[in-house]
């Protein structure tokens, strides 16, 4: 467990130093997946002064935490998390051999990088979350849990980042002396990836590249409406009702001589 702790600290510090040299990459991806290590601690909820003592941590030396998340808006996201572990230590250091443990939770996450507290898509993105789920310790039964916690994503390269979080899981009717009915802390660390398109006006142009996020329009005008289909955005069109050439900012030129009709003394006859 000491080796695991040293490795954990080394990963965090390495990513911190690397990310400090980079600027944030602004990509509004609605989906996120993650994979990493999962730690279960049955001792800390009853002996909080021992929260940092890793000899009470139960962990598999392999990928044991999977996450899929979906943004609801700039402030909130829903997370589905599935984790596993091998339980050898309970409250007070009680040894129970090696028993399998699985937990599945659905949490509502509040993101501080929402544009109000921290800028959107910041490199360092802390959050709070709350929710519930189920857990199962072998030789016991499936039990429910509720809880919450805090964590952060550290986006060290474009849409790839480091995630670290801790949660307190309360098992209703919990009993400190009964294996499987004990409350527990759930720590995790791993890599996360953002993906998918966010297209508010459904015009096929991602919000990051759309000059008119809430109004659909063609790619030729960077997603802004073009009601007369002359490749000049309506908001910049000198003739928004009647089509005209781009060179004249969309103003009509009936005789095609390069002078807008409104400035042409003979708009119907070239001269």
Tab-separated table of C-alpha atoms in Angstrom:
chain	number	residue	atom	x	y	z
A	1	UNK	CA	0.000	0.000	0.000
A	2	UNK	CA	2.949	2.328	0.642
A	3	UNK	CA	4.116	1.772	-2.935
A	4	UNK	CA	0.614	2.610	-4.182
A	5	UNK	CA	0.621	5.855	-2.176
A	6	UNK	CA	4.003	6.892	-3.593
A	7	UNK	CA	2.821	6.126	-7.123
A	8	UNK	CA	-0.407	8.075	-6.558
A	9	UNK	CA	1.498	11.162	-5.333
A	10	UNK	CA	3.998	10.920	-8.194
A	11	UNK	CA	1.212	10.845	-10.815
A	12	UNK	CA	-0.491	13.897	-9.298
A	13	UNK	CA	2.715	15.937	-9.092
A	14	UNK	CA	3.830	14.986	-12.600
A	15	UNK	CA	0.521	16.050	-14.115
A	16	UNK	CA	0.492	19.254	-12.081
A	17	UNK	CA	3.951	20.296	-13.279
A	18	UNK	CA	3.167	19.394	-16.884
A	19	UNK	CA	-0.200	21.125	-16.954
A	20	UNK	CA	1.232	24.294	-15.443
A	21	UNK	CA	3.097	24.853	-18.718
A	22	UNK	CA	-0.065	24.669	-20.838
A	23	UNK	CA	-2.993	26.949	-21.575
A	24	UNK	CA	-6.514	25.669	-21.189
A	25	UNK	CA	-8.031	24.111	-24.285
A	26	UNK	CA	-11.584	25.368	-24.787
A	27	UNK	CA	-13.651	22.438	-26.048
A	28	UNK	CA	-17.259	22.085	-24.961
A	29	UNK	CA	-17.699	18.316	-25.137
A	30	UNK	CA	-20.946	17.018	-23.613
A	31	UNK	CA	-19.686	13.478	-22.831
A	32	UNK	CA	-16.890	12.217	-20.608
A	33	UNK	CA	-15.514	8.745	-19.863
A	34	UNK	CA	-12.931	7.761	-17.287
A	35	UNK	CA	-10.985	4.789	-15.949
A	36	UNK	CA	-8.682	4.387	-12.985
A	37	UNK	CA	-8.074	3.063	-9.484
A	38	UNK	CA	-10.797	2.583	-6.879
A	39	UNK	CA	-10.156	2.711	-3.097
A	40	UNK	CA	-12.616	1.605	-0.394
A	41	UNK	CA	-12.039	2.614	3.242
A	42	UNK	CA	-14.412	1.219	5.897
A	43	UNK	CA	-12.354	2.592	8.778
A	44	UNK	CA	-12.323	6.378	8.231
A	45	UNK	CA	-16.099	6.985	8.680
A	46	UNK	CA	-15.764	5.736	12.276
A	47	UNK	CA	-12.191	6.920	12.942
A	48	UNK	CA	-11.912	10.124	10.961
A	49	UNK	CA	-8.536	11.031	12.446
A	50	UNK	CA	-7.164	8.008	10.562
A	51	UNK	CA	-8.465	9.100	7.148
A	52	UNK	CA	-4.958	9.396	5.696
A	53	UNK	CA	-3.722	6.017	6.977
A	54	UNK	CA	-3.486	3.946	3.823
A	55	UNK	CA	-3.170	0.613	5.647
A	56	UNK	CA	-6.969	0.724	5.931
A	57	UNK	CA	-7.418	1.244	2.190
A	58	UNK	CA	-8.737	-1.639	0.103
A	59	UNK	CA	-7.654	-1.460	-3.528
A	60	UNK	CA	-7.027	-3.625	-6.578
A	61	UNK	CA	-3.691	-2.943	-8.339
A	62	UNK	CA	-5.512	-2.587	-11.675
A	63	UNK	CA	-8.189	-0.510	-13.414
A	64	UNK	CA	-11.156	-0.862	-11.082
A	65	UNK	CA	-13.218	2.299	-11.638
A	66	UNK	CA	-15.196	3.202	-14.757
A	67	UNK	CA	-17.152	6.419	-15.264
A	68	UNK	CA	-19.411	7.805	-17.972
A	69	UNK	CA	-20.828	11.326	-17.614
A	70	UNK	CA	-23.090	13.694	-19.536
A	71	UNK	CA	-23.256	17.470	-19.175
A	72	UNK	CA	-26.748	18.864	-18.612
A	73	UNK	CA	-25.697	22.530	-18.802
A	74	UNK	CA	-22.565	24.548	-17.905
A	75	UNK	CA	-23.110	23.938	-14.177
A	76	UNK	CA	-24.463	20.383	-13.859
A	77	UNK	CA	-23.603	16.906	-15.104
A	78	UNK	CA	-24.820	13.377	-14.377
A	79	UNK	CA	-22.206	10.725	-13.577
A	80	UNK	CA	-22.638	6.945	-13.738
A	81	UNK	CA	-19.823	5.237	-11.839
A	82	UNK	CA	-18.974	1.552	-11.473
A	83	UNK	CA	-16.192	0.402	-9.170
A	84	UNK	CA	-14.715	-2.750	-7.748
A	85	UNK	CA	-12.265	-3.687	-5.021
A	86	UNK	CA	-10.828	-6.528	-2.991
A	87	UNK	CA	-11.737	-6.082	0.675
A	88	UNK	CA	-9.221	-7.304	3.226
A	89	UNK	CA	-9.544	-4.687	6.004
A	90	UNK	CA	-12.599	-3.345	7.828
A	91	UNK	CA	-13.113	-0.903	10.692
A	92	UNK	CA	-10.264	-0.780	13.168
A	93	UNK	CA	-8.056	-2.922	10.962
A	94	UNK	CA	-10.163	-6.085	11.252
A	95	UNK	CA	-8.913	-8.591	8.675
A	96	UNK	CA	-11.482	-10.597	6.680
A	97	UNK	CA	-9.318	-12.375	4.131
A	98	UNK	CA	-10.093	-11.211	0.601
A	99	UNK	CA	-13.701	-10.571	-0.430
A	100	UNK	CA	-14.924	-9.005	-3.643
A	101	UNK	CA	-16.733	-5.667	-3.542
A	102	UNK	CA	-18.730	-3.856	-6.245
A	103	UNK	CA	-20.442	-0.468	-6.117
A	104	UNK	CA	-22.513	1.346	-8.745
A	105	UNK	CA	-23.638	4.942	-8.249
A	106	UNK	CA	-25.462	7.730	-10.077
A	107	UNK	CA	-24.451	11.225	-8.976
A	108	UNK	CA	-25.426	14.786	-9.851
A	109	UNK	CA	-22.243	16.853	-10.180
A	110	UNK	CA	-21.997	20.634	-9.701
A	111	UNK	CA	-19.086	22.060	-11.686
A	112	UNK	CA	-17.263	25.185	-10.529
A	113	UNK	CA	-15.904	25.759	-14.069
A	114	UNK	CA	-19.307	26.979	-15.202
A	115	UNK	CA	-18.413	30.485	-16.321
A	116	UNK	CA	-19.759	32.031	-13.105
A	117	UNK	CA	-17.203	30.858	-10.531
A	118	UNK	CA	-14.358	29.693	-12.783
A	119	UNK	CA	-14.167	30.168	-16.539
A	120	UNK	CA	-15.644	27.351	-18.604
A	121	UNK	CA	-13.259	24.587	-19.645
A	122	UNK	CA	-10.573	25.731	-17.206
A	123	UNK	CA	-7.476	23.554	-16.809
A	124	UNK	CA	-8.297	23.033	-13.107
A	125	UNK	CA	-11.984	22.124	-12.719
A	126	UNK	CA	-13.166	21.324	-9.148
A	127	UNK	CA	-16.656	20.051	-8.392
A	128	UNK	CA	-19.073	18.766	-5.736
A	129	UNK	CA	-21.449	15.845	-6.207
A	130	UNK	CA	-24.229	13.931	-4.468
A	131	UNK	CA	-26.276	10.858	-5.296
A	132	UNK	CA	-26.805	7.230	-4.479
A	133	UNK	CA	-26.496	3.673	-5.674
A	134	UNK	CA	-25.960	0.089	-4.629
A	135	UNK	CA	-23.016	-1.920	-3.334
A	136	UNK	CA	-22.303	-5.595	-2.770
A	137	UNK	CA	-19.734	-7.331	-0.564
A	138	UNK	CA	-19.324	-11.031	-1.298
A	139	UNK	CA	-20.985	-13.323	1.280
A	140	UNK	CA	-23.403	-10.480	2.088
A	141	UNK	CA	-26.349	-8.971	0.158
A	142	UNK	CA	-26.928	-6.063	-2.203
A	143	UNK	CA	-27.377	-2.858	-0.210
A	144	UNK	CA	-28.265	0.713	-1.100
A	145	UNK	CA	-26.228	3.794	-0.311
A	146	UNK	CA	-26.474	7.581	-0.461
A	147	UNK	CA	-23.696	10.110	-0.253
A	148	UNK	CA	-21.602	12.761	-1.878
A	149	UNK	CA	-18.170	14.249	-2.060
A	150	UNK	CA	-15.760	16.436	-3.958
A	151	UNK	CA	-13.171	16.108	-6.666
A	152	UNK	CA	-11.470	17.784	-9.577
A	153	UNK	CA	-10.508	17.266	-13.188
A	154	UNK	CA	-7.118	18.504	-14.342
A	155	UNK	CA	-7.174	18.913	-18.141
A	156	UNK	CA	-3.495	18.613	-18.948
A	157	UNK	CA	-3.821	18.143	-22.727
A	158	UNK	CA	-6.783	19.179	-24.877
A	159	UNK	CA	-9.628	16.783	-23.958
A	160	UNK	CA	-7.510	14.449	-21.799
A	161	UNK	CA	-7.210	14.934	-18.061
A	162	UNK	CA	-6.552	13.569	-14.589
A	163	UNK	CA	-9.476	12.971	-12.234
A	164	UNK	CA	-9.256	12.655	-8.435
A	165	UNK	CA	-12.289	12.451	-6.158
A	166	UNK	CA	-13.439	11.274	-2.726
A	167	UNK	CA	-16.942	10.339	-1.607
A	168	UNK	CA	-18.638	9.428	1.654
A	169	UNK	CA	-21.157	6.611	1.148
A	170	UNK	CA	-23.787	6.107	3.847
A	171	UNK	CA	-25.442	2.679	4.005
A	172	UNK	CA	-28.969	3.040	5.514
A	173	UNK	CA	-29.212	1.025	8.713
A	174	UNK	CA	-25.433	0.840	8.797
A	175	UNK	CA	-23.728	-1.082	11.557
A	176	UNK	CA	-20.053	-0.504	12.357
A	177	UNK	CA	-19.664	-4.074	13.604
A	178	UNK	CA	-21.240	-5.896	10.643
A	179	UNK	CA	-19.301	-6.444	7.415
A	180	UNK	CA	-21.317	-5.184	4.450
A	181	UNK	CA	-23.421	-2.789	6.543
A	182	UNK	CA	-20.618	-0.339	7.272
A	183	UNK	CA	-20.438	3.160	5.836
A	184	UNK	CA	-17.338	3.770	3.734
A	185	UNK	CA	-15.171	6.305	1.960
A	186	UNK	CA	-14.599	5.839	-1.758
A	187	UNK	CA	-11.496	7.452	-3.266
A	188	UNK	CA	-10.593	7.214	-6.946
A	189	UNK	CA	-7.987	8.508	-9.366
A	190	UNK	CA	-7.642	8.014	-13.098
A	191	UNK	CA	-7.663	9.399	-16.607
A	192	UNK	CA	-10.722	11.108	-18.152
A	193	UNK	CA	-11.533	11.957	-21.772
A	194	UNK	CA	-14.105	14.437	-23.118
A	195	UNK	CA	-15.828	13.794	-26.440
A	196	UNK	CA	-18.912	14.467	-28.564
A	197	UNK	CA	-20.366	17.573	-30.156
A	198	UNK	CA	-22.319	20.332	-28.482
A	199	UNK	CA	-24.597	21.950	-31.084
A	200	UNK	CA	-27.241	24.101	-29.379
A	201	UNK	CA	-29.094	25.221	-32.527
A	202	UNK	CA	-28.764	21.823	-34.292
A	203	UNK	CA	-27.305	23.254	-37.496
A	204	UNK	CA	-24.421	20.801	-37.697
A	205	UNK	CA	-21.806	23.315	-36.526
A	206	UNK	CA	-20.260	22.871	-33.062
A	207	UNK	CA	-20.882	25.701	-30.613
A	208	UNK	CA	-17.145	26.437	-30.393
A	209	UNK	CA	-17.110	27.201	-34.126
A	210	UNK	CA	-20.632	28.670	-34.447
A	211	UNK	CA	-20.806	32.464	-34.683
A	212	UNK	CA	-24.555	32.315	-33.849
A	213	UNK	CA	-24.905	29.559	-31.254
A	214	UNK	CA	-28.671	29.877	-30.738
A	215	UNK	CA	-29.729	30.514	-34.368
A	216	UNK	CA	-29.242	27.858	-37.082
A	217	UNK	CA	-27.386	28.795	-40.221
A	218	UNK	CA	-25.153	27.325	-42.947
A	219	UNK	CA	-21.416	26.671	-42.718
A	220	UNK	CA	-20.818	29.389	-45.338
A	221	UNK	CA	-21.788	32.033	-42.763
A	222	UNK	CA	-20.227	30.219	-39.767
A	223	UNK	CA	-23.619	29.071	-38.522
A	224	UNK	CA	-25.408	32.426	-38.710
A	225	UNK	CA	-28.796	32.774	-40.501
A	226	UNK	CA	-28.713	33.725	-44.187
A	227	UNK	CA	-32.322	34.287	-45.197
A	228	UNK	CA	-31.618	35.260	-48.821
A	229	UNK	CA	-29.002	32.508	-49.317
A	230	UNK	CA	-26.293	34.820	-50.673
A	231	UNK	CA	-23.501	33.552	-48.342
A	232	UNK	CA	-23.643	36.768	-46.284
A	233	UNK	CA	-24.919	36.415	-42.713
A	234	UNK	CA	-28.267	38.146	-42.171
A	235	UNK	CA	-26.884	40.313	-39.369
A	236	UNK	CA	-24.181	41.695	-41.721
A	237	UNK	CA	-26.190	41.675	-44.961
A	238	UNK	CA	-26.609	45.070	-46.648
A	239	UNK	CA	-29.598	43.601	-48.475
A	240	UNK	CA	-31.021	40.969	-46.107
A	241	UNK	CA	-34.218	40.356	-48.096
A	242	UNK	CA	-32.800	40.191	-51.636
A	243	UNK	CA	-29.666	38.247	-52.526
A	244	UNK	CA	-26.532	40.092	-53.552
A	245	UNK	CA	-22.825	39.352	-54.091
A	246	UNK	CA	-20.427	38.863	-51.182
A	247	UNK	CA	-18.235	41.672	-52.568
A	248	UNK	CA	-21.106	44.107	-51.874
A	249	UNK	CA	-21.926	42.610	-48.458
A	250	UNK	CA	-25.063	41.030	-49.893
A	251	UNK	CA	-26.522	44.201	-51.387
A	252	UNK	CA	-28.465	43.510	-54.658
A	253	UNK	CA	-26.812	44.420	-57.960
A	254	UNK	CA	-29.412	43.851	-60.685
A	255	UNK	CA	-27.158	44.777	-63.613
A	256	UNK	CA	-24.136	42.902	-62.210
A	257	UNK	CA	-21.719	45.807	-62.720
A	258	UNK	CA	-20.302	45.802	-59.187
A	259	UNK	CA	-22.348	48.734	-57.859
A	260	UNK	CA	-25.111	48.103	-55.331
A	261	UNK	CA	-28.561	48.992	-56.673
A	262	UNK	CA	-29.062	51.527	-53.898
A	263	UNK	CA	-26.001	53.449	-55.149
A	264	UNK	CA	-26.552	52.824	-58.868
A	265	UNK	CA	-28.171	55.647	-60.893
A	266	UNK	CA	-29.207	53.074	-63.528
A	267	UNK	CA	-29.724	49.869	-61.555
A	268	UNK	CA	-31.273	47.942	-64.425
A	269	UNK	CA	-28.754	48.859	-67.139
A	270	UNK	CA	-25.006	48.263	-66.816
A	271	UNK	CA	-22.844	51.259	-67.437
